[in-house]
Coordinates of C-alpha atoms and ligand atoms in Angstrom, one line a residue:
M1 CA -78.2 40.3 37.9
K2 CA -77.6 42.6 35.0
K3 CA -77.9 46.3 36.0
N4 CA -80.1 48.7 34.0
P5 CA -78.3 51.2 31.7
V6 CA -77.3 54.5 33.4
V7 CA -77.5 58.0 31.8
W8 CA -74.8 60.4 32.8
R9 CA -76.2 63.9 32.0
A10 CA -73.7 66.8 32.0
S11 CA -71.6 68.7 29.4
T12 CA -69.8 66.2 27.3
L13 CA -66.6 66.5 25.2
H14 CA -64.8 63.9 23.1
F15 CA -62.9 63.7 19.9
L16 CA -63.7 61.7 16.7
D17 CA -60.5 62.8 15.0
D18 CA -57.4 65.0 15.4
P19 CA -58.5 68.6 15.5
A20 CA -55.2 69.7 14.0
R21 CA -55.9 67.7 10.8
T22 CA -59.7 67.6 10.6
P23 CA -62.2 70.5 10.7
T24 CA -63.4 71.1 14.2
K25 CA -67.0 70.3 13.4
D26 CA -65.9 66.8 12.4
A27 CA -63.2 66.2 15.0
V28 CA -64.8 67.5 18.1
E29 CA -68.1 66.6 19.7
F30 CA -69.2 68.9 22.5
H31 CA -72.6 69.3 24.0
E32 CA -73.3 71.8 26.7
D33 CA -76.3 69.6 27.8
G34 CA -75.0 66.2 26.8
A35 CA -75.4 62.6 27.9
V36 CA -73.4 59.4 28.0
V37 CA -75.4 56.2 28.3
V38 CA -73.5 53.3 29.9
D39 CA -74.7 49.7 29.7
D40 CA -72.8 46.8 31.2
G41 CA -69.5 48.8 31.5
H42 CA -69.6 50.0 27.9
I43 CA -70.8 53.1 26.1
L44 CA -74.3 52.5 24.6
A45 CA -74.8 56.0 23.2
A46 CA -73.5 59.6 23.6
G47 CA -74.7 62.9 22.3
A48 CA -77.0 65.9 23.0
Y49 CA -79.2 65.0 26.0
Q50 CA -82.4 66.0 24.2
S51 CA -81.8 63.6 21.3
I52 CA -80.5 60.8 23.5
A53 CA -83.6 61.2 25.8
K54 CA -85.9 60.3 22.9
H55 CA -84.4 56.9 22.6
L56 CA -83.6 55.9 26.1
P57 CA -84.1 52.3 27.1
A58 CA -86.9 51.8 29.6
A59 CA -85.9 51.7 33.3
C60 CA -82.7 53.5 33.2
E61 CA -81.4 55.7 36.0
T62 CA -80.1 59.2 35.3
Y63 CA -77.2 60.9 37.1
H64 CA -77.7 64.6 36.4
L65 CA -74.5 66.6 37.0
P66 CA -75.2 70.2 36.0
G67 CA -72.0 72.3 35.6
K68 CA -69.8 69.3 35.2
L69 CA -67.9 68.1 32.1
L70 CA -67.5 64.5 31.1
I71 CA -64.5 63.6 29.0
P72 CA -62.8 60.2 28.3
G73 CA -60.1 59.2 30.8
F74 CA -56.6 60.4 30.2
V75 CA -54.1 58.1 28.6
D76 CA -50.5 58.4 29.9
T77 CA -48.1 56.9 27.3
H78 CA -45.0 57.0 29.4
V79 CA -44.7 56.7 33.2
H80 CA -42.5 54.8 35.7
Y81 CA -44.5 53.5 38.7
P82 CA -41.4 52.7 40.8
Q83 CA -40.3 56.3 40.5
L84 CA -43.4 57.8 42.2
G85 CA -41.4 58.0 45.5
M86 CA -38.6 60.1 44.0
T87 CA -40.6 62.7 42.0
G88 CA -39.1 66.1 42.4
A89 CA -35.5 64.9 43.1
C90 CA -33.7 68.1 42.2
G91 CA -30.2 69.1 41.1
E92 CA -29.2 66.8 38.3
Q93 CA -29.6 66.1 34.6
L94 CA -30.4 62.7 33.1
I95 CA -27.4 60.5 33.7
Q96 CA -26.5 61.7 37.1
W97 CA -30.1 61.9 38.1
L98 CA -30.4 58.2 37.2
E99 CA -27.4 57.3 39.2
R100 CA -28.1 59.4 42.2
Y101 CA -31.8 59.0 42.6
T102 CA -33.5 56.6 40.2
F103 CA -31.4 53.4 40.5
P104 CA -31.4 53.4 44.4
A105 CA -35.2 54.1 44.3
E106 CA -35.8 51.2 41.9
A107 CA -33.7 48.8 44.0
A108 CA -36.4 48.6 46.7
F109 CA -38.8 46.9 44.2
D110 CA -37.2 43.5 44.7
S111 CA -39.5 43.3 47.7
P112 CA -43.0 42.0 46.6
D113 CA -44.6 43.6 49.6
Y114 CA -43.2 47.0 48.9
A115 CA -43.9 46.7 45.2
R116 CA -47.5 45.8 46.0
E117 CA -47.9 48.8 48.3
V118 CA -46.5 51.3 45.8
A119 CA -48.4 49.8 42.8
R120 CA -51.7 50.1 44.7
F121 CA -50.8 53.7 45.7
F122 CA -49.7 54.6 42.2
L123 CA -52.9 53.3 40.6
D124 CA -55.1 55.1 43.1
Q125 CA -53.1 58.2 42.4
C126 CA -53.6 57.7 38.6
L127 CA -57.3 57.5 39.2
A128 CA -57.3 60.6 41.4
H129 CA -55.4 62.5 38.8
G130 CA -57.6 61.3 35.9
T131 CA -55.4 58.7 34.2
T132 CA -57.4 55.6 33.3
T133 CA -54.9 53.9 31.0
A134 CA -51.1 54.1 31.0
L135 CA -48.0 52.6 29.4
V136 CA -45.9 51.9 32.5
F137 CA -42.2 51.0 33.2
G138 CA -41.8 48.5 36.1
A139 CA -38.4 47.9 37.7
V140 CA -36.0 45.2 36.7
F141 CA -37.5 42.7 39.2
P142 CA -40.3 40.7 37.7
E143 CA -42.0 40.9 41.1
S144 CA -42.5 44.6 40.5
V145 CA -44.6 43.9 37.4
T146 CA -46.6 41.1 39.0
A147 CA -47.5 43.5 41.8
F148 CA -48.5 46.1 39.2
F149 CA -50.7 43.8 37.2
E150 CA -52.3 42.4 40.3
A151 CA -53.2 46.0 41.5
A152 CA -54.4 46.9 38.0
S153 CA -56.7 43.8 38.0
E154 CA -58.1 44.6 41.4
R155 CA -59.1 48.0 40.0
Q156 CA -60.3 46.6 36.6
L157 CA -58.0 49.0 34.8
R158 CA -56.7 48.9 31.2
M159 CA -53.0 49.0 31.7
I160 CA -49.8 48.1 29.8
A161 CA -46.6 47.4 31.6
G162 CA -43.3 45.5 31.4
K163 CA -40.2 44.5 33.4
V164 CA -37.2 46.7 32.7
M165 CA -34.4 44.9 30.8
M166 CA -31.0 46.2 31.8
D167 CA -27.8 44.2 31.5
R168 CA -25.1 46.8 31.7
N169 CA -24.1 50.3 32.9
A170 CA -26.2 50.2 36.0
P171 CA -25.3 49.1 39.6
D172 CA -24.9 45.3 39.9
Y173 CA -28.0 45.1 42.2
L174 CA -30.2 46.2 39.3
L175 CA -28.7 44.2 36.4
D176 CA -30.3 41.2 34.7
T177 CA -28.7 39.3 31.8
A178 CA -29.9 38.9 28.2
T179 CA -31.0 35.4 29.2
T180 CA -32.7 36.1 32.5
S181 CA -34.4 39.2 31.1
Y182 CA -35.7 37.1 28.2
E183 CA -37.0 34.3 30.5
E184 CA -38.5 36.5 33.1
S185 CA -40.3 38.7 30.5
Q186 CA -41.5 35.5 28.8
Q187 CA -43.0 34.2 32.1
L188 CA -44.7 37.6 32.8
I189 CA -46.1 37.7 29.2
R190 CA -47.5 34.1 29.6
H191 CA -49.2 35.0 32.8
W192 CA -50.5 38.5 32.2
H193 CA -50.6 39.5 28.5
G194 CA -54.2 39.7 27.3
K195 CA -55.6 38.8 30.8
N196 CA -58.4 41.0 32.0
R197 CA -57.6 44.5 30.5
L198 CA -53.8 44.1 30.6
A199 CA -51.1 44.0 28.0
Y200 CA -47.4 43.5 28.1
A201 CA -44.7 45.9 26.9
V202 CA -41.2 44.6 26.2
T203 CA -39.2 47.2 28.1
P204 CA -35.4 47.6 27.5
R205 CA -34.6 50.7 29.6
F206 CA -32.6 52.5 26.8
A207 CA -29.8 51.6 24.5
P208 CA -26.9 52.4 26.9
T209 CA -28.1 49.9 29.5
S210 CA -28.6 47.0 27.1
T211 CA -26.1 44.9 25.3
P212 CA -26.7 43.9 21.7
N213 CA -27.6 40.4 23.0
Q214 CA -30.3 41.9 25.2
L215 CA -31.8 43.9 22.3
K216 CA -31.8 40.7 20.3
A217 CA -33.7 39.0 23.2
A218 CA -36.3 41.8 23.1
R219 CA -36.8 41.2 19.4
R220 CA -37.2 37.5 20.0
L221 CA -40.0 38.2 22.5
L222 CA -41.8 40.4 20.1
D223 CA -41.6 37.6 17.5
E224 CA -42.9 35.0 19.9
F225 CA -46.1 36.6 21.1
D226 CA -48.8 38.6 19.3
G227 CA -49.8 42.1 20.4
L228 CA -46.9 43.0 22.6
Y229 CA -45.7 46.6 22.8
L230 CA -42.1 47.8 22.8
H231 CA -41.4 50.6 25.2
T232 CA -38.1 52.4 25.7
H233 CA -36.4 55.8 25.8
L234 CA -34.8 57.7 22.8
A235 CA -32.5 60.7 22.5
E236 CA -33.6 62.5 25.6
N237 CA -30.3 64.2 26.5
L238 CA -27.2 65.1 24.5
K239 CA -24.8 63.3 26.8
E240 CA -26.9 60.2 26.5
V241 CA -26.8 60.5 22.7
A242 CA -23.0 60.8 22.6
W243 CA -22.7 57.8 25.0
T244 CA -25.0 55.7 22.8
H245 CA -22.8 56.5 19.7
K246 CA -19.8 55.3 21.7
L247 CA -21.4 52.1 22.8
Y248 CA -22.9 51.3 19.3
P249 CA -20.3 52.6 16.9
D250 CA -21.7 50.7 14.0
S251 CA -25.1 52.4 14.2
Q252 CA -25.8 55.5 12.0
N253 CA -27.6 57.3 14.9
Y254 CA -29.4 56.6 18.2
L255 CA -32.6 55.4 16.6
D256 CA -30.7 53.1 14.3
V257 CA -29.5 51.1 17.3
Y258 CA -33.2 50.1 17.9
D259 CA -33.7 49.7 14.2
Q260 CA -30.8 47.3 13.7
Y261 CA -32.4 45.0 16.2
G262 CA -35.8 45.2 14.6
L263 CA -37.5 47.2 17.4
L264 CA -39.3 49.8 15.3
G265 CA -43.0 49.5 14.3
S266 CA -46.5 50.4 15.0
R267 CA -46.5 49.0 18.5
S268 CA -43.2 50.6 19.5
F269 CA -43.1 53.6 21.9
F270 CA -40.1 55.9 22.2
A271 CA -40.2 58.4 25.0
H272 CA -38.7 61.9 24.5
A273 CA -37.1 61.8 21.0
I274 CA -35.7 65.3 21.4
H275 CA -32.3 65.2 19.8
L276 CA -33.0 63.5 16.4
C277 CA -31.4 63.8 13.0
E278 CA -33.5 64.2 9.9
A279 CA -33.0 60.5 8.9
S280 CA -34.4 59.4 12.3
W281 CA -37.5 61.5 12.0
Q282 CA -38.2 60.0 8.6
R283 CA -37.5 56.5 9.8
L284 CA -40.0 56.9 12.7
A285 CA -42.6 58.1 10.3
D286 CA -41.9 55.3 7.8
T287 CA -42.1 52.6 10.4
G288 CA -45.3 54.0 12.0
S289 CA -43.5 54.1 15.4
S290 CA -45.0 56.2 18.2
L291 CA -43.5 58.9 20.3
S292 CA -44.3 59.9 23.9
F293 CA -44.1 63.6 24.4
C294 CA -43.1 64.1 28.0
P295 CA -42.8 67.9 28.4
S296 CA -42.8 68.3 32.2
A297 CA -39.9 65.7 32.5
N298 CA -38.0 67.4 29.7
L299 CA -38.3 70.8 31.4
F300 CA -37.5 69.3 34.9
L301 CA -34.3 67.5 33.7
G302 CA -33.4 70.3 31.3
S303 CA -33.2 67.8 28.5
G304 CA -34.5 70.0 25.6
L305 CA -37.6 70.8 23.7
F306 CA -39.5 68.1 21.8
D307 CA -40.3 69.3 18.3
F308 CA -44.0 68.7 18.3
Q309 CA -44.5 70.6 15.1
K310 CA -42.0 68.4 13.2
A311 CA -43.5 65.2 14.6
S312 CA -47.0 66.3 13.6
S313 CA -46.0 67.4 10.1
L314 CA -44.6 63.9 9.5
N315 CA -47.8 62.4 10.8
I316 CA -46.0 60.5 13.5
N317 CA -48.2 59.0 16.2
I318 CA -47.8 61.0 19.4
G319 CA -49.0 60.4 23.0
L320 CA -48.5 62.5 26.0
G321 CA -46.5 61.1 28.9
T322 CA -46.1 62.3 32.5
D323 CA -42.8 60.4 32.9
I324 CA -43.0 60.4 36.7
G325 CA -40.4 60.5 38.4
A326 CA -38.7 62.9 36.0
G327 CA -42.1 64.5 35.3
T328 CA -43.6 66.9 37.8
S329 CA -47.2 65.8 38.0
L330 CA -49.2 62.6 37.4
C331 CA -52.0 64.8 36.0
Q332 CA -52.2 65.1 32.3
L333 CA -53.8 68.6 32.6
E334 CA -50.4 69.7 33.9
S335 CA -48.6 67.8 31.0
M336 CA -50.8 69.8 28.6
K337 CA -49.7 73.0 30.2
S338 CA -46.0 72.0 29.9
A339 CA -46.6 70.9 26.3
Y340 CA -48.1 74.3 25.5
Q341 CA -45.0 76.0 27.1
V342 CA -42.6 73.7 25.2
C343 CA -44.3 74.6 21.9
Q344 CA -44.3 78.3 22.8
L345 CA -40.6 78.2 23.4
Q346 CA -40.2 77.0 19.8
G347 CA -42.5 79.7 18.4
T348 CA -45.6 77.5 17.8
S349 CA -48.9 77.3 19.8
L350 CA -50.5 74.0 20.8
S351 CA -54.2 74.6 20.7
P352 CA -56.2 73.5 23.8
L353 CA -58.3 71.3 21.6
S354 CA -55.1 69.5 20.3
A355 CA -53.8 69.2 23.9
F356 CA -57.1 67.5 25.1
Y357 CA -57.0 65.3 22.0
L358 CA -53.5 64.2 22.7
A359 CA -54.3 63.2 26.3
T360 CA -57.4 61.2 25.2
L361 CA -58.0 59.9 21.7
G362 CA -54.5 60.7 20.5
G363 CA -52.9 58.5 23.1
A364 CA -55.5 55.8 22.6
R365 CA -54.9 55.8 18.8
A366 CA -51.1 55.7 19.3
L367 CA -51.6 52.6 21.5
G368 CA -53.9 51.0 18.9
L369 CA -56.7 51.1 21.5
S370 CA -59.1 53.6 20.0
D371 CA -61.7 50.8 19.5
K372 CA -61.7 50.4 23.3
I373 CA -60.9 53.7 25.0
G374 CA -60.3 57.4 24.3
S375 CA -63.7 58.5 23.1
F376 CA -67.4 58.0 23.8
T377 CA -67.9 55.9 20.6
P378 CA -70.6 53.3 21.3
G379 CA -69.1 50.0 22.2
N380 CA -66.1 51.5 23.9
E381 CA -65.3 50.8 27.5
A382 CA -66.9 53.3 29.8
D383 CA -63.7 54.9 31.3
F384 CA -64.3 58.6 31.8
L385 CA -63.8 61.6 34.0
I386 CA -66.2 63.9 35.8
L387 CA -64.5 67.3 35.7
N388 CA -65.5 70.3 37.7
P389 CA -64.3 73.3 35.6
R390 CA -65.0 75.6 38.5
A391 CA -63.1 73.4 41.1
T392 CA -61.3 76.4 42.7
P393 CA -62.3 80.0 43.3
L394 CA -59.8 81.2 40.7
L395 CA -61.0 78.7 38.1
A396 CA -64.7 79.7 38.8
F397 CA -63.8 83.4 38.6
R398 CA -61.8 82.9 35.3
M399 CA -64.4 80.7 33.7
K400 CA -67.0 83.5 34.0
Q401 CA -65.0 85.4 31.4
A402 CA -64.6 82.5 29.0
K403 CA -66.9 82.6 26.0
T404 CA -65.9 79.6 23.8
L405 CA -65.1 75.9 24.4
E406 CA -61.5 76.5 23.4
E407 CA -61.1 79.3 25.9
R408 CA -62.5 77.1 28.7
L409 CA -60.2 74.2 27.8
G410 CA -57.2 76.6 27.7
I411 CA -58.1 77.8 31.2
M412 CA -58.5 74.2 32.5
M413 CA -55.0 73.2 31.2
T414 CA -53.4 76.4 32.4
L415 CA -54.9 76.8 35.9
G416 CA -56.0 73.2 36.3
D417 CA -54.7 70.2 38.2
D418 CA -56.0 67.1 39.9
R419 CA -58.5 69.3 41.8
L420 CA -60.6 69.4 38.6
I421 CA -61.0 65.6 38.6
E422 CA -64.1 65.2 40.7
N423 CA -64.4 61.4 40.2
T424 CA -63.2 58.8 37.7
V425 CA -65.5 56.2 36.2
I426 CA -64.0 52.8 35.2
M427 CA -66.1 50.4 33.2
G428 CA -69.2 52.3 34.3
E429 CA -68.3 52.1 38.0
T430 CA -67.5 55.3 39.9
W431 CA -64.2 55.3 41.7
Q432 CA -64.8 57.7 44.5
K433 CA -61.9 60.1 45.0
K434 CA -62.8 60.6 48.7
T435 CA -62.8 57.0 49.7
G436 CA -60.5 55.4 47.0
E437 CA -63.2 52.8 46.4
Y438 CA -65.8 52.0 43.8
K439 CA -69.3 53.0 44.7
Ligands
LIG501 N1 -33.6 57.1 30.4 C1 -33.3 55.9 30.9 N2 -34.0 55.6 32.0 C2 -34.7 56.7 32.2 C3 -35.7 57.0 33.3 O1 -35.9 56.3 34.2 N3 -36.3 58.3 33.2 C4 -36.0 59.1 32.2 N4 -36.6 60.3 32.1 N5 -35.1 58.8 31.2 C5 -34.5 57.6 31.2
LIG502 ZN1 -39.0 57.6 31.3

């Protein structure tokens, strides 16, 4: 039997546009006493409670949550689920960190049982930390991606993932070949892409671990199926950049390796993009490619500072990524704080409005999903967060001094973490943080 619509009454915040490009009054919709009406898992209406109340359908239930803030779920545009168990592995920079910690950790994902256990835990942790959609690296084993998509389906989540393609420069136990990576990805795509709320990302790890033949295979997959994503790493670390030049001497620069194999475009996501030449910046802009800004990972591995100002000035699509296990938290509030710090170190300030935009509508737009998630626009899927801006004594104390919305958001991203996420709503159903189940 179809349920009646539900009215969620609390403060509400979402974005209609990028606040860095559009006047605040047109980009930001905030209501101190707001409402989001959900019908059949989708947004029916959102706005000021008083005006919504005049047009409410008959027989709808109201959940009144005074003092709480509803915002669209966070979108994480770069994260490795098999690396959750090695977060905080200290002492190395990128290449040695991969060899010493990452590759051994990913080896365990040849076991479907272990992959299932970690995939479930990872997705429950995403929900507890406020992430409702993510672009996710699996491991090289196709079973790892099957386990992930099964766990995402069980939770009705909108998720994008792919099997790592990696046919050189890694331990033997983790290598595939151009042919097996093509065939295994193809099978996963046939089974999962477009099913439920899932989509597939063709996922060559990064240029140094793929032969030219494997990058060709990646391109072939993109040609064969509609709506796939391409997800990889780009110019994160200076030694990685030098190594890539050695392995691909005919390429003009790191990005050009991917470009030569036809891997740039509006559904392509490049994580990091720290050490880029002017020609690469321009080419990313010209091809409509997207970047994942992963500030906590860049600080943790000491990789460098992403030039957010440059990317924005070129109108490049940017999403925010936690990049667990190099990142230091699954919570995008903490990514926002690190993003703010990375910008400060380069002499620019990321406004709290821009940070919240990046983690919600910005990420959704970069993924081409803003007609489904990222805002309270009617018709969108009802994935949102119930935040408690006074979740800790210090937050409550500090909030008393805040006068404007922008100040409150600045405090949330500076002092906040997953304790602010009271509950997470997926397709209108509340995922209870306490029980780890839908109500
Ligand atoms: N570059 C290639 N693989 C990885 C990875 O797993 N994490 C990060 N941060 N960078 C990479
Ligand atoms: Zn990564």
